[in-house]
Amino acid sequence: MKRIINAIRDFIYYITDYGLIIAVIAAMAVILVWRFDLLFSRGIDKEKIKDLPIVNEHVAEEPEPEEEPEPEPEPEEETPVVMASITIPQGSYPSQIAEILLNNNLIKSKEEFLTRCVELNLDTRLQSGTFNIATGTPLDDVIKIIANAY
């Protein structure tokens, strides 16, 4: 009877060990696929961009006092702003997000979007959810909106 109990105990220990090994291998595979999708989905050079300017759009500058207000020019016909409502599913890779943006005419090039995400170091911060973005929004602003970097 004691041999049977020891055999069952050993079997359970081996199963948990193998289960942990399989879980670690699966987690590593998911991480590698996620990163390789970004790295190999387009042909860009992965150079360190040290001279990239730091953009801080939220710094308020003091306005210079004006002596006389200039007359306002007559408003021209304003083109209506078209808002695109996009939904990015949970777990989407950057290349899938680029495809969604391209299909909604928010970006011109999938490769340019992916390259700029890497340059801004926001490629791992892209979020899922529903976003309302105006067509014609600059590429950097689209990336920052989706990465919640504002």
PDB file of C-alpha atoms in Angstrom:
ATOM      1  CA  MET A   1       0.000   0.000   0.000  1.00  0.00           C
ATOM      2  CA  LYS A   2       2.860   2.330   0.857  1.00  0.00           C
ATOM      3  CA  ARG A   3       4.411   1.740  -2.590  1.00  0.00           C
ATOM      4  CA  ILE A   4       1.189   2.806  -4.291  1.00  0.00           C
ATOM      5  CA  ILE A   5       0.953   6.002  -2.240  1.00  0.00           C
ATOM      6  CA  ASN A   6       4.610   6.814  -2.976  1.00  0.00           C
ATOM      7  CA  ALA A   7       4.058   6.147  -6.682  1.00  0.00           C
ATOM      8  CA  ILE A   8       1.025   8.480  -6.741  1.00  0.00           C
ATOM      9  CA  ARG A   9       2.968  11.172  -4.837  1.00  0.00           C
ATOM     10  CA  ASP A  10       5.907  10.915  -7.266  1.00  0.00           C
ATOM     11  CA  PHE A  11       3.531  11.060 -10.220  1.00  0.00           C
ATOM     12  CA  ILE A  12       1.945  14.276  -8.889  1.00  0.00           C
ATOM     13  CA  TYR A  13       5.385  15.851  -8.315  1.00  0.00           C
ATOM     14  CA  TYR A  14       6.486  15.002 -11.852  1.00  0.00           C
ATOM     15  CA  ILE A  15       3.257  16.337 -13.368  1.00  0.00           C
ATOM     16  CA  THR A  16       3.588  19.674 -11.545  1.00  0.00           C
ATOM     17  CA  ASP A  17       7.230  19.975 -12.591  1.00  0.00           C
ATOM     18  CA  TYR A  18       6.402  19.303 -16.225  1.00  0.00           C
ATOM     19  CA  GLY A  19       3.411  21.637 -16.018  1.00  0.00           C
ATOM     20  CA  LEU A  20       5.608  24.483 -14.804  1.00  0.00           C
ATOM     21  CA  ILE A  21       8.160  23.808 -17.529  1.00  0.00           C
ATOM     22  CA  ILE A  22       5.439  23.854 -20.191  1.00  0.00           C
ATOM     23  CA  ALA A  23       3.957  27.093 -18.763  1.00  0.00           C
ATOM     24  CA  VAL A  24       7.355  28.834 -18.849  1.00  0.00           C
ATOM     25  CA  ILE A  25       8.021  27.683 -22.413  1.00  0.00           C
ATOM     26  CA  ALA A  26       4.540  28.853 -23.500  1.00  0.00           C
ATOM     27  CA  ALA A  27       5.069  32.286 -21.889  1.00  0.00           C
ATOM     28  CA  MET A  28       8.440  32.672 -23.609  1.00  0.00           C
ATOM     29  CA  ALA A  29       6.917  31.684 -26.957  1.00  0.00           C
ATOM     30  CA  VAL A  30       4.133  34.278 -26.602  1.00  0.00           C
ATOM     31  CA  ILE A  31       6.624  37.030 -25.761  1.00  0.00           C
ATOM     32  CA  LEU A  32       8.925  36.086 -28.646  1.00  0.00           C
ATOM     33  CA  VAL A  33       6.068  35.976 -31.175  1.00  0.00           C
ATOM     34  CA  TRP A  34       4.840  39.349 -29.938  1.00  0.00           C
ATOM     35  CA  ARG A  35       8.249  41.000 -30.325  1.00  0.00           C
ATOM     36  CA  PHE A  36       9.210  39.230 -33.555  1.00  0.00           C
ATOM     37  CA  ASP A  37       5.949  40.396 -35.135  1.00  0.00           C
ATOM     38  CA  LEU A  38       7.063  43.961 -34.551  1.00  0.00           C
ATOM     39  CA  LEU A  39      10.687  43.429 -35.550  1.00  0.00           C
ATOM     40  CA  PHE A  40      10.226  41.366 -38.697  1.00  0.00           C
ATOM     41  CA  SER A  41       6.942  42.686 -40.101  1.00  0.00           C
ATOM     42  CA  ARG A  42       8.797  45.374 -42.046  1.00  0.00           C
ATOM     43  CA  GLY A  43      12.314  46.159 -43.180  1.00  0.00           C
ATOM     44  CA  ILE A  44      13.677  48.957 -41.014  1.00  0.00           C
ATOM     45  CA  ASP A  45      17.071  49.557 -39.529  1.00  0.00           C
ATOM     46  CA  LYS A  46      16.990  49.317 -35.767  1.00  0.00           C
ATOM     47  CA  GLU A  47      19.329  52.211 -35.033  1.00  0.00           C
ATOM     48  CA  LYS A  48      19.363  54.118 -31.800  1.00  0.00           C
ATOM     49  CA  ILE A  49      17.894  57.520 -32.443  1.00  0.00           C
ATOM     50  CA  LYS A  50      19.735  59.772 -30.044  1.00  0.00           C
ATOM     51  CA  ASP A  51      19.023  63.081 -31.727  1.00  0.00           C
ATOM     52  CA  LEU A  52      15.247  62.674 -31.622  1.00  0.00           C
ATOM     53  CA  PRO A  53      13.784  65.907 -30.252  1.00  0.00           C
ATOM     54  CA  ILE A  54      11.808  65.683 -27.057  1.00  0.00           C
ATOM     55  CA  VAL A  55       8.313  66.933 -27.694  1.00  0.00           C
ATOM     56  CA  ASN A  56       6.498  68.461 -24.753  1.00  0.00           C
ATOM     57  CA  GLU A  57       3.277  69.917 -26.040  1.00  0.00           C
ATOM     58  CA  HIS A  58       1.757  70.612 -22.632  1.00  0.00           C
ATOM     59  CA  VAL A  59       4.154  73.382 -21.568  1.00  0.00           C
ATOM     60  CA  ALA A  60       2.295  76.659 -21.458  1.00  0.00           C
ATOM     61  CA  GLU A  61       4.264  79.604 -22.750  1.00  0.00           C
ATOM     62  CA  GLU A  62       3.601  83.094 -21.539  1.00  0.00           C
ATOM     63  CA  PRO A  63       2.012  85.139 -24.303  1.00  0.00           C
ATOM     64  CA  GLU A  64       3.838  88.279 -25.321  1.00  0.00           C
ATOM     65  CA  PRO A  65       1.829  91.425 -24.742  1.00  0.00           C
ATOM     66  CA  GLU A  66       0.438  92.895 -27.930  1.00  0.00           C
ATOM     67  CA  GLU A  67       0.275  96.608 -28.427  1.00  0.00           C
ATOM     68  CA  GLU A  68      -2.622  96.643 -30.832  1.00  0.00           C
ATOM     69  CA  PRO A  69      -4.795  93.727 -31.750  1.00  0.00           C
ATOM     70  CA  GLU A  70      -4.563  92.814 -35.391  1.00  0.00           C
ATOM     71  CA  PRO A  71      -7.792  92.702 -37.319  1.00  0.00           C
ATOM     72  CA  GLU A  72      -9.047  89.159 -37.672  1.00  0.00           C
ATOM     73  CA  PRO A  73      -9.039  87.859 -41.233  1.00  0.00           C
ATOM     74  CA  GLU A  74     -12.347  86.798 -42.615  1.00  0.00           C
ATOM     75  CA  PRO A  75     -12.875  83.104 -42.008  1.00  0.00           C
ATOM     76  CA  GLU A  76     -12.511  80.957 -45.069  1.00  0.00           C
ATOM     77  CA  GLU A  77     -14.714  78.001 -45.699  1.00  0.00           C
ATOM     78  CA  GLU A  78     -13.768  75.457 -43.104  1.00  0.00           C
ATOM     79  CA  THR A  79     -13.637  71.886 -44.192  1.00  0.00           C
ATOM     80  CA  PRO A  80     -15.674  69.721 -41.877  1.00  0.00           C
ATOM     81  CA  VAL A  81     -13.645  67.577 -39.509  1.00  0.00           C
ATOM     82  CA  VAL A  82     -14.373  63.909 -40.030  1.00  0.00           C
ATOM     83  CA  MET A  83     -13.933  61.832 -36.905  1.00  0.00           C
ATOM     84  CA  ALA A  84     -13.053  58.168 -37.293  1.00  0.00           C
ATOM     85  CA  SER A  85     -14.110  55.889 -34.477  1.00  0.00           C
ATOM     86  CA  ILE A  86     -11.805  52.892 -34.382  1.00  0.00           C
ATOM     87  CA  THR A  87     -11.809  49.891 -32.098  1.00  0.00           C
ATOM     88  CA  ILE A  88      -8.562  48.100 -31.361  1.00  0.00           C
ATOM     89  CA  PRO A  89      -9.160  44.604 -29.986  1.00  0.00           C
ATOM     90  CA  GLN A  90      -7.430  43.382 -26.828  1.00  0.00           C
ATOM     91  CA  GLY A  91      -4.053  41.772 -27.575  1.00  0.00           C
ATOM     92  CA  SER A  92      -3.589  43.339 -31.019  1.00  0.00           C
ATOM     93  CA  TYR A  93      -0.039  43.472 -32.331  1.00  0.00           C
ATOM     94  CA  PRO A  94       1.334  46.787 -33.634  1.00  0.00           C
ATOM     95  CA  SER A  95       1.102  45.513 -37.218  1.00  0.00           C
ATOM     96  CA  GLN A  96      -2.609  44.725 -36.679  1.00  0.00           C
ATOM     97  CA  ILE A  97      -3.166  48.189 -35.200  1.00  0.00           C
ATOM     98  CA  ALA A  98      -1.433  49.711 -38.229  1.00  0.00           C
ATOM     99  CA  GLU A  99      -3.747  47.736 -40.526  1.00  0.00           C
ATOM    100  CA  ILE A 100      -6.830  49.064 -38.669  1.00  0.00           C
ATOM    101  CA  LEU A 101      -5.560  52.649 -38.922  1.00  0.00           C
ATOM    102  CA  LEU A 102      -4.735  52.217 -42.603  1.00  0.00           C
ATOM    103  CA  ASN A 103      -8.216  50.851 -43.338  1.00  0.00           C
ATOM    104  CA  ASN A 104      -9.750  53.910 -41.624  1.00  0.00           C
ATOM    105  CA  ASN A 105      -7.554  56.368 -43.592  1.00  0.00           C
ATOM    106  CA  LEU A 106      -5.830  57.648 -40.453  1.00  0.00           C
ATOM    107  CA  ILE A 107      -2.314  56.763 -41.661  1.00  0.00           C
ATOM    108  CA  LYS A 108      -0.772  56.625 -45.099  1.00  0.00           C
ATOM    109  CA  SER A 109       1.703  53.795 -44.596  1.00  0.00           C
ATOM    110  CA  LYS A 110       1.799  50.798 -42.306  1.00  0.00           C
ATOM    111  CA  GLU A 111       5.611  50.735 -42.355  1.00  0.00           C
ATOM    112  CA  GLU A 112       5.859  54.430 -41.522  1.00  0.00           C
ATOM    113  CA  PHE A 113       3.513  53.929 -38.539  1.00  0.00           C
ATOM    114  CA  LEU A 114       5.523  50.979 -37.200  1.00  0.00           C
ATOM    115  CA  THR A 115       8.838  52.770 -37.693  1.00  0.00           C
ATOM    116  CA  ARG A 116       7.621  55.907 -35.949  1.00  0.00           C
ATOM    117  CA  CYS A 117       6.236  53.861 -33.015  1.00  0.00           C
ATOM    118  CA  VAL A 118       9.702  52.380 -32.493  1.00  0.00           C
ATOM    119  CA  GLU A 119      11.373  55.788 -32.814  1.00  0.00           C
ATOM    120  CA  LEU A 120       9.070  57.277 -30.169  1.00  0.00           C
ATOM    121  CA  ASN A 121       9.540  54.213 -27.909  1.00  0.00           C
ATOM    122  CA  LEU A 122       5.766  53.784 -27.816  1.00  0.00           C
ATOM    123  CA  ASP A 123       5.606  50.459 -29.676  1.00  0.00           C
ATOM    124  CA  THR A 124       5.014  48.529 -26.443  1.00  0.00           C
ATOM    125  CA  ARG A 125       2.550  51.063 -25.010  1.00  0.00           C
ATOM    126  CA  LEU A 126      -0.156  50.874 -27.691  1.00  0.00           C
ATOM    127  CA  GLN A 127      -3.520  50.319 -26.014  1.00  0.00           C
ATOM    128  CA  SER A 128      -6.684  48.495 -26.947  1.00  0.00           C
ATOM    129  CA  GLY A 129     -10.058  50.196 -26.862  1.00  0.00           C
ATOM    130  CA  THR A 130     -12.209  52.592 -28.871  1.00  0.00           C
ATOM    131  CA  PHE A 131     -10.665  55.852 -30.046  1.00  0.00           C
ATOM    132  CA  ASN A 132     -12.158  58.858 -31.857  1.00  0.00           C
ATOM    133  CA  ILE A 133      -9.483  60.362 -34.085  1.00  0.00           C
ATOM    134  CA  ALA A 134      -9.951  63.119 -36.653  1.00  0.00           C
ATOM    135  CA  THR A 135      -8.854  62.289 -40.173  1.00  0.00           C
ATOM    136  CA  GLY A 136      -5.775  64.294 -41.087  1.00  0.00           C
ATOM    137  CA  THR A 137      -4.329  64.046 -37.573  1.00  0.00           C
ATOM    138  CA  PRO A 138      -0.512  63.975 -37.720  1.00  0.00           C
ATOM    139  CA  LEU A 139       1.074  60.522 -37.373  1.00  0.00           C
ATOM    140  CA  ASP A 140       2.823  61.319 -34.069  1.00  0.00           C
ATOM    141  CA  ASP A 141      -0.464  62.490 -32.553  1.00  0.00           C
ATOM    142  CA  VAL A 142      -2.267  59.321 -33.697  1.00  0.00           C
ATOM    143  CA  ILE A 143       0.436  57.198 -32.066  1.00  0.00           C
ATOM    144  CA  LYS A 144       0.300  59.215 -28.844  1.00  0.00           C
ATOM    145  CA  ILE A 145      -3.495  58.975 -28.694  1.00  0.00           C
ATOM    146  CA  ILE A 146      -3.419  55.193 -29.044  1.00  0.00           C
ATOM    147  CA  ALA A 147      -0.532  54.887 -26.567  1.00  0.00           C
ATOM    148  CA  ASN A 148      -2.315  57.212 -24.107  1.00  0.00           C
ATOM    149  CA  ALA A 149       0.853  59.316 -24.023  1.00  0.00           C
ATOM    150  CA  TYR A 150      -0.940  62.646 -23.747  1.00  0.00           C
TER     151      TYR A 150
END
